[in-house]
Amino acid sequence: MEVTNDNGCSWVNDLIPRTNIKTINSNEDCDWLIIGAGYTGLSAARKLGQLYPQKKIILVDAQLAGEGASSRNSGYLVDTTLNDGFTSNKELESYKKKTDIYELGINSVKKFINEHQVDCDWNECGKFFASSIPEDEKILINFSNTLSRLGFEHNLLTKEKLSKRLGTSFYNIALHTKGGILLHPGKLVRAMIDVLPSNVSLYENSFLLNWSKIKDQFFCNFKNGKIKTKKIIFATNGFLKSLGIKSNYNFPITLTASMTRSLTDEEFKSIGEPKEWGVLPVRPMGATIRMTKDKRILIRNTAEVHNPFKMSKSDLYKRSINQKIGIKKRFPQLPNDIIQSSWSGVVSRTRNSSQIFEKIDHNIFVAGCYNGSGIGVGTLFGEQIAIKASGDNTKEIEIIEARNKPTWLPPQPFLNLGIKARLFYERLRAQSEI
Ligand SMILES: Cc1cc2nc3c(=O)[nH]c(=O)nc-3n(C[C@H](O)[C@H](O)[C@H](O)COP(=O)(O)OP(=O)(O)OC[C@H]3O[C@@H](n4cnc5c(N)ncnc54)[C@H](O)[C@@H]3O)c2cc1C
């Protein structure tokens, strides 16, 4: 099984196709090899290139760089994520550790876009956690208490204000956090490719088949060539498990999303011409839905155990029907046939939602598992894993390493049964919110 590109993602299709794509078709030797060219791998390569301008660094990806989950996400650069209320100080402390990492992630992306003057439709408009279920007010009030104790600016909104702001009367209650940014994920990751330092060689459409360590060298096999390296960083996120990396600690989850065409002026008027917004669900399996600055609607309402290497056209179609219904439920006045593209993407999860950031053996490093916060945290972890792999320390590494560590997973088939049962239960709880 190999990871392959498809051309079904609007964020990717918004960009000018890249040229001069190199694949591995001979044997190479390098000082550093990075596997996976999403936010994590690109950020690690950028940082290593700056730290070691004289060293040879190779970055490889199984598909076109950046066109995995890093281009296929919903574009929320998050400062907070919803939990359903923390009661003890200990739990508040672990939530704080999480948000400290989110803050560092936002800073890393901000620094990157300022340094390289990147246009990625950056909008500091915050985000809504919204629900149509009035009883969810309790969850939002608990969350509001947590946010107040940690000093996050936010406010609760009821139906009337929400309908005006969002252009839909679907939601009854929401909490708006001031922090958090909406952006174009494809433009951001493309900029990371464009500014790779000159001592980084990028090889694409080059799937790592297997690798071994002999004495102090790593030997990596690809279809048409091999790479020998002294140090290796794994940045394949949803595909860490399939490469046998930390496989008792992470598992892949497949998400699907759809995006409409831009609404016509008339259609946009019919929903009250709202400014750009992003809604995250209060119940975990509810829909993430976003109005882009160019009047497109994005919806993501699935998360499932699926073969991470491929989703067939018919499977994708079934999920896009669900997304069409999700849009119709919220915007009944819009036509039925406005979805322009649907796609799937793979993320990696751990049991306790903690990220992986580690040296797993001599000269082998790994970073991944960000759930819905990979834009910021992936950028941060990529840069910082490069520094850690160089033998240095930073205040960021100390903060990252103070987080809770991922917990051990049960073996198959218990693992998949457990995940499926949990997702099924969450889906039932969120039925009206999908
Ligand atoms: C639908 C969807 C919505 C999301 N929404 C958000 C959001 O709003 N905000 C947010 O912060 N995050 C979101 N995420 C998560 C976010 O996209 C990821 O956390 C992030 O992209 C992780 O970046 P990465 O570089 O670690 O991994 P990836 O972008 O997945 O990159 C890993 C790369 O490794 C490559 N690879 C895999 N196996 C091999 C191999 N054997 N050989 C060579 N290369 C290999 C892949 O081709 C891939 O390009 C979403 C994800 C999805 C799918």
XYZ file of C-alpha atoms and ligand atoms in Angstrom:
487
model
C 0.000 0.000 0.000
C 1.292 3.472 -0.823
C 0.128 6.989 -0.007
C -1.027 8.692 -3.219
C -2.282 12.135 -4.160
C -5.782 12.744 -5.379
C -7.018 15.997 -6.838
C -10.153 16.391 -4.755
C -9.171 19.043 -2.250
C -10.232 22.642 -2.921
C -7.432 24.086 -0.771
C -4.861 22.319 -3.008
C -6.733 23.183 -6.196
C -6.654 26.888 -5.275
C -2.866 26.865 -5.769
C -0.764 26.970 -8.923
C 0.485 23.403 -9.561
C 4.171 23.005 -8.698
C 6.760 22.012 -11.277
C 10.258 20.499 -11.018
C 9.162 17.608 -8.783
C 12.078 15.279 -8.009
C 11.677 11.644 -6.975
C 14.286 9.256 -5.606
C 15.676 7.227 -8.482
C 19.276 6.605 -7.429
C 21.216 5.961 -4.243
C 21.850 8.939 -1.952
C 23.854 9.650 1.167
C 23.040 12.412 3.680
C 23.639 13.696 7.201
C 19.948 14.077 8.065
C 16.886 12.408 6.591
C 13.347 13.568 7.338
C 10.429 11.351 6.364
C 7.159 13.215 5.710
C 6.819 16.728 4.261
C 3.800 18.209 6.028
C 4.004 21.070 8.560
C 6.156 18.903 10.876
C 8.697 17.624 8.341
C 8.941 20.941 6.460
C 9.493 22.844 9.718
C 12.126 20.338 10.856
C 13.910 20.626 7.492
C 13.768 24.433 7.557
C 15.233 24.552 11.052
C 17.972 21.974 10.337
C 18.875 23.793 7.126
C 19.352 27.004 9.131
C 21.322 25.264 11.896
C 23.602 23.292 9.564
C 24.067 25.181 6.284
C 27.010 22.928 5.363
C 25.268 19.590 5.961
C 23.287 17.577 3.458
C 19.642 17.256 4.465
C 17.060 15.203 2.577
C 13.292 15.519 3.011
C 11.078 12.882 1.393
C 7.350 12.454 0.983
C 5.271 9.617 -0.410
C 3.054 12.097 -2.269
C 3.474 15.730 -3.286
C 4.903 17.720 -0.371
C 2.302 19.311 1.859
C -0.606 17.635 0.112
C -1.399 15.224 2.947
C -3.367 16.361 5.987
C -1.394 19.622 6.024
C -3.377 20.868 3.004
C -6.543 18.942 3.768
C -7.494 20.376 7.123
C -10.055 22.967 8.160
C -7.573 25.780 8.733
C -8.172 26.541 12.442
C -4.995 27.609 14.200
C -6.232 26.976 17.713
C -5.453 28.595 21.069
C -7.936 26.423 22.990
C -9.911 23.249 22.416
C -13.099 22.272 24.180
C -13.128 19.981 27.152
C -16.226 19.306 29.142
C -15.205 21.018 32.299
C -12.275 20.440 34.625
C -13.001 20.291 38.289
C -9.755 19.586 40.077
C -6.675 21.805 39.987
C -4.646 18.920 38.683
C -6.822 18.714 35.587
C -6.781 22.469 35.166
C -3.028 22.221 35.299
C -2.917 19.679 32.484
C -5.300 21.808 30.385
C -2.998 24.760 30.948
C -0.030 22.713 29.739
C -1.976 21.931 26.575
C -2.832 25.576 25.926
C 0.766 26.639 26.645
C 1.766 24.394 23.740
C -0.997 25.838 21.528
C 0.298 29.328 22.298
C 3.834 28.368 21.314
C 2.397 26.828 18.133
C 0.598 30.057 17.205
C 3.811 31.996 17.863
C 5.818 29.659 15.597
C 3.386 30.070 12.710
C 3.158 33.836 13.278
C 6.948 34.132 13.248
C 7.143 32.078 10.079
C 4.565 34.129 8.177
C 6.065 37.434 9.322
C 9.596 36.410 8.453
C 8.650 35.205 4.974
C 5.766 37.629 4.302
C 3.351 34.768 3.701
C -0.170 35.451 2.492
C -2.309 32.613 3.877
C -5.616 34.459 4.408
C -4.724 34.972 8.080
C -7.765 36.144 10.058
C -7.623 36.699 13.820
C -11.399 36.395 14.148
C -11.406 33.774 16.914
C -13.745 30.798 16.727
C -17.098 29.566 18.001
C -17.878 26.379 19.901
C -21.553 26.028 19.001
C -24.441 23.644 19.558
C -28.079 23.391 18.561
C -28.829 21.497 21.797
C -29.917 23.950 24.543
C -28.711 21.540 27.289
C -25.151 21.969 25.997
C -25.171 25.338 27.706
C -23.957 23.470 30.833
C -20.875 22.213 28.984
C -20.148 25.707 27.682
C -20.552 27.292 31.117
C -18.043 24.785 32.553
C -15.699 25.529 29.685
C -16.183 29.240 30.218
C -15.108 28.799 33.864
C -11.955 26.980 32.790
C -11.158 29.690 30.241
C -11.769 32.462 32.802
C -9.432 30.823 35.296
C -6.728 30.684 32.634
C -7.363 34.209 31.387
C -8.713 33.452 27.897
C -10.972 36.189 26.578
C -14.319 34.740 25.500
C -18.075 35.276 25.610
C -21.272 33.243 25.483
C -23.806 33.946 22.740
C -27.419 32.967 22.365
C -29.443 32.203 19.266
C -30.349 35.677 18.094
C -26.833 37.099 18.079
C -25.468 33.890 16.636
C -27.936 33.808 13.734
C -26.892 37.299 12.729
C -23.189 36.575 13.010
C -23.247 33.167 11.275
C -26.135 33.513 8.829
C -27.823 30.376 10.169
C -30.409 29.911 12.887
C -29.329 26.290 13.420
C -27.360 26.946 16.600
C -28.920 27.783 19.975
C -25.863 28.461 22.061
C -22.167 29.179 21.499
C -19.008 30.267 23.181
C -16.718 32.543 21.198
C -13.006 32.608 22.015
C -11.193 35.722 20.915
C -7.924 33.891 20.315
C -7.477 31.471 17.463
C -6.923 32.219 13.802
C -8.524 31.062 10.586
C -6.243 30.562 7.610
C -5.801 28.843 4.233
C -3.887 25.655 5.102
C -2.772 24.995 1.525
C -1.221 28.459 1.151
C 0.606 28.088 4.467
C 2.163 24.741 3.679
C 3.047 25.828 0.116
C 5.000 28.738 1.598
C 6.916 26.265 3.784
C 7.917 24.342 0.650
C 8.904 27.516 -1.230
C 11.336 28.709 1.457
C 13.202 25.458 2.124
C 16.915 26.253 2.589
C 19.180 25.448 -0.358
C 20.941 22.574 1.445
C 17.638 20.701 1.797
C 16.861 18.345 -1.108
C 13.173 17.559 -1.429
C 12.128 14.238 -2.995
C 8.423 13.653 -3.604
C 6.276 10.748 -4.758
C 8.903 8.663 -2.944
C 7.375 6.226 -0.478
C 9.627 4.847 2.250
C 9.117 1.085 1.989
C 11.274 0.000 4.920
C 14.380 0.944 6.835
C 17.065 -0.674 8.967
C 19.915 0.370 11.217
C 23.362 -1.130 10.765
C 25.958 0.127 13.234
C 25.585 3.920 13.217
C 23.888 4.256 9.818
C 20.295 4.024 8.646
C 19.440 2.383 5.325
C 16.132 3.467 3.832
C 14.594 1.704 0.849
C 12.400 3.332 -1.762
C 10.996 1.829 -4.965
C 13.787 3.187 -7.204
C 16.643 3.960 -4.836
C 18.078 3.950 -1.335
C 19.132 6.633 1.102
C 21.898 6.156 3.659
C 21.843 8.596 6.565
C 23.350 9.255 9.980
C 20.250 10.717 11.622
C 16.571 10.334 10.910
C 13.395 12.206 11.881
C 9.985 10.612 11.370
C 7.280 13.196 10.620
C 4.628 11.010 8.999
C 1.883 11.638 11.582
C -1.113 9.485 10.528
C 1.346 7.001 9.010
C 3.647 6.587 12.002
C 1.953 3.356 12.997
C 2.241 1.866 9.501
C 6.017 2.472 9.674
C 6.150 0.765 13.064
C 6.983 4.011 14.905
C 5.631 4.220 18.484
C 2.982 1.803 17.269
C 1.736 0.982 20.755
C 1.005 4.646 21.370
C -0.726 6.031 18.262
C -3.417 5.091 15.758
C -4.645 6.661 12.499
C -8.082 8.211 12.122
C -9.493 9.241 8.744
C -11.463 12.467 8.432
C -13.470 13.638 5.424
C -14.477 17.136 4.424
C -16.294 18.940 1.635
C -16.154 22.498 0.344
C -18.754 24.377 -1.681
C -18.078 26.725 -4.565
C -18.198 30.438 -3.690
C -21.757 31.501 -3.027
C -23.201 33.888 -5.589
C -23.967 37.429 -4.396
C -27.641 36.535 -4.278
C -27.069 33.347 -2.263
C -24.745 35.215 0.079
C -27.348 37.926 0.585
C -29.953 35.260 1.401
C -27.911 34.209 4.445
C -27.279 37.778 5.618
C -23.737 38.347 4.203
C -21.843 37.177 7.306
C -18.152 37.923 7.745
C -15.742 34.960 7.741
C -16.315 32.591 10.692
C -15.389 29.150 12.038
C -17.526 26.879 14.217
C -16.262 23.876 16.139
C -18.752 21.403 17.617
C -19.484 21.166 21.335
C -19.988 17.399 21.005
C -16.831 15.722 19.676
C -18.379 14.071 16.594
C -20.426 17.098 15.526
C -19.564 19.113 12.402
C -16.734 21.576 12.051
C -18.094 24.189 9.675
C -16.520 27.307 8.276
C -17.432 30.265 6.089
C -14.315 31.306 4.186
C -13.408 34.834 3.258
C -14.307 34.075 -0.377
C -17.819 32.903 0.607
C -17.256 29.159 0.454
C -18.617 26.779 3.097
C -16.382 24.010 4.404
C -17.776 21.134 6.423
C -16.044 18.223 8.163
C -18.336 15.812 9.961
C -16.697 12.393 9.976
C -13.889 10.773 11.938
C -13.449 7.046 11.570
C -11.259 3.977 11.565
C -10.558 3.447 7.851
C -7.701 2.206 5.692
C -5.370 5.254 5.909
C -3.878 4.594 2.472
C -6.997 4.904 0.380
C -10.611 5.937 0.406
C -12.517 4.756 -2.695
C -14.549 7.221 -4.744
C -17.795 5.544 -3.672
C -16.864 5.694 0.036
C -15.984 9.369 -0.337
C -19.241 10.019 -2.183
C -21.273 8.484 0.683
C -19.574 10.805 3.145
C -20.080 13.840 0.919
C -23.848 13.131 0.878
C -23.753 13.454 4.670
C -21.919 16.744 4.285
C -24.467 18.009 1.794
C -27.172 17.229 4.386
C -25.105 18.999 7.073
C -24.950 22.171 4.942
C -28.635 21.968 3.995
C -29.630 21.640 7.664
C -27.866 24.887 8.452
C -28.600 26.779 5.236
C -31.916 25.455 3.852
C -32.196 28.428 1.474
C -29.039 27.451 -0.476
C -29.206 25.178 -3.561
C -28.512 21.431 -3.176
C -25.638 21.098 -5.588
C -23.047 23.571 -4.356
C -20.363 21.172 -3.088
C -17.317 21.559 -5.298
C -14.922 19.044 -3.784
C -14.698 16.337 -1.116
C -11.576 14.747 0.285
C -10.225 12.576 3.043
C -7.175 13.087 5.241
C -5.418 11.078 7.906
C -4.477 12.221 11.389
C -2.895 10.414 14.262
C -4.339 10.090 17.749
C -3.099 8.874 21.063
C -5.247 7.412 23.830
C -4.987 10.440 26.118
C -4.812 13.044 23.267
C -1.202 13.850 24.126
C 1.350 14.476 21.399
C 4.473 12.458 20.550
C 7.787 14.348 20.713
C 10.714 12.041 21.372
C 14.093 10.565 20.722
C 13.090 6.918 20.317
C 16.586 5.505 19.859
C 20.110 6.728 19.182
C 19.753 9.291 16.319
C 16.065 8.494 15.699
C 13.516 11.196 16.464
C 9.760 11.490 16.023
C 7.111 14.200 16.320
C 3.375 13.892 15.680
C -0.159 13.188 16.964
C -1.735 16.616 17.248
C -5.367 15.730 16.681
C -7.048 19.021 15.596
C -4.141 21.306 16.439
C -1.470 20.241 13.953
C -1.174 23.560 12.111
C 0.411 25.298 15.081
C 1.694 22.363 17.099
C 3.084 20.567 14.013
C 5.030 23.691 13.015
C 6.327 24.084 16.573
C 7.172 20.382 17.045
C 8.937 20.224 13.658
C 11.221 23.131 14.555
C 11.831 21.918 18.085
C 12.460 18.247 17.217
C 15.198 19.495 14.860
C 16.772 21.407 17.751
C 16.416 18.429 20.090
C 17.981 16.157 17.458
C 20.921 18.587 17.312
C 21.509 17.979 21.021
C 20.287 21.427 22.119
C 17.604 22.503 24.521
C 15.154 25.427 24.490
C 12.455 26.776 26.772
C 9.954 25.504 24.179
C 11.329 21.954 24.479
C 11.003 22.170 28.249
C 7.356 23.228 27.933
C 6.642 20.500 25.367
C 8.294 17.842 27.509
C 6.314 18.898 30.588
C 3.078 17.726 28.918
C 1.450 14.406 29.821
C 3.089 11.601 27.868
C 0.978 9.408 25.545
C -0.364 6.307 27.240
C -0.047 2.718 26.071
C -2.702 1.259 23.727
C -4.232 -2.218 23.914
C -3.249 -4.639 21.100
C -5.433 -5.438 18.049
C -8.234 -6.454 17.669
C -9.148 -4.856 21.038
C -7.768 -1.474 19.931
C -9.962 -1.119 16.823
C -12.997 -2.509 18.647
C -12.491 0.029 21.432
C -12.021 2.971 19.052
C -15.011 1.986 16.921
C -17.242 1.613 19.985
C -16.162 5.037 21.281
C -16.680 6.728 17.908
C -20.096 5.057 17.578
C -21.136 6.305 21.013
C -19.894 9.842 20.287
C -21.673 9.821 16.939
C -24.946 8.906 18.626
C -24.471 11.694 21.177
C -23.820 14.180 18.384
C -26.457 13.039 15.930
C -28.280 16.368 15.567
C -24.938 18.200 15.330
C -23.606 16.319 12.285
C -10.114 16.972 7.461
C -9.083 17.454 8.470
C -9.333 18.600 9.222
C -8.379 19.070 10.151
N -8.574 20.290 10.731
C -7.568 20.849 11.447
C -7.654 22.203 11.891
O -8.627 22.897 11.620
N -6.624 22.702 12.606
C -5.491 21.967 12.872
O -4.576 22.506 13.534
N -5.364 20.705 12.440
C -6.355 20.123 11.715
N -6.203 18.864 11.218
C -4.998 18.093 11.568
C -3.759 18.594 10.800
O -4.018 18.640 9.430
C -2.590 17.639 11.093
O -2.404 17.563 12.495
C -1.319 18.149 10.444
O -1.446 18.215 9.052
C -0.147 17.239 10.802
O 0.970 17.649 10.050
P 2.142 16.632 9.805
O 3.167 17.296 8.993
O 2.590 16.054 11.116
O 1.474 15.403 9.029
P 0.941 15.318 7.511
O 0.503 16.596 6.976
O -0.021 14.177 7.511
O 2.256 14.908 6.726
C 2.799 13.626 6.834
C 3.375 13.259 5.480
O 4.039 11.996 5.583
C 3.949 11.378 4.334
N 4.205 9.941 4.475
C 3.436 9.021 5.091
N 3.987 7.807 5.001
C 5.137 7.948 4.292
C 6.146 7.056 3.851
N 6.094 5.737 4.122
N 7.194 7.550 3.116
C 7.264 8.884 2.847
N 6.338 9.773 3.257
C 5.290 9.317 3.963
C 2.540 11.685 3.873
O 2.430 11.592 2.461
C 2.308 13.098 4.403
O 2.482 14.100 3.418
C -7.164 18.340 10.337
C -6.918 17.186 9.587
C -7.855 16.734 8.656
C -7.541 15.491 7.845
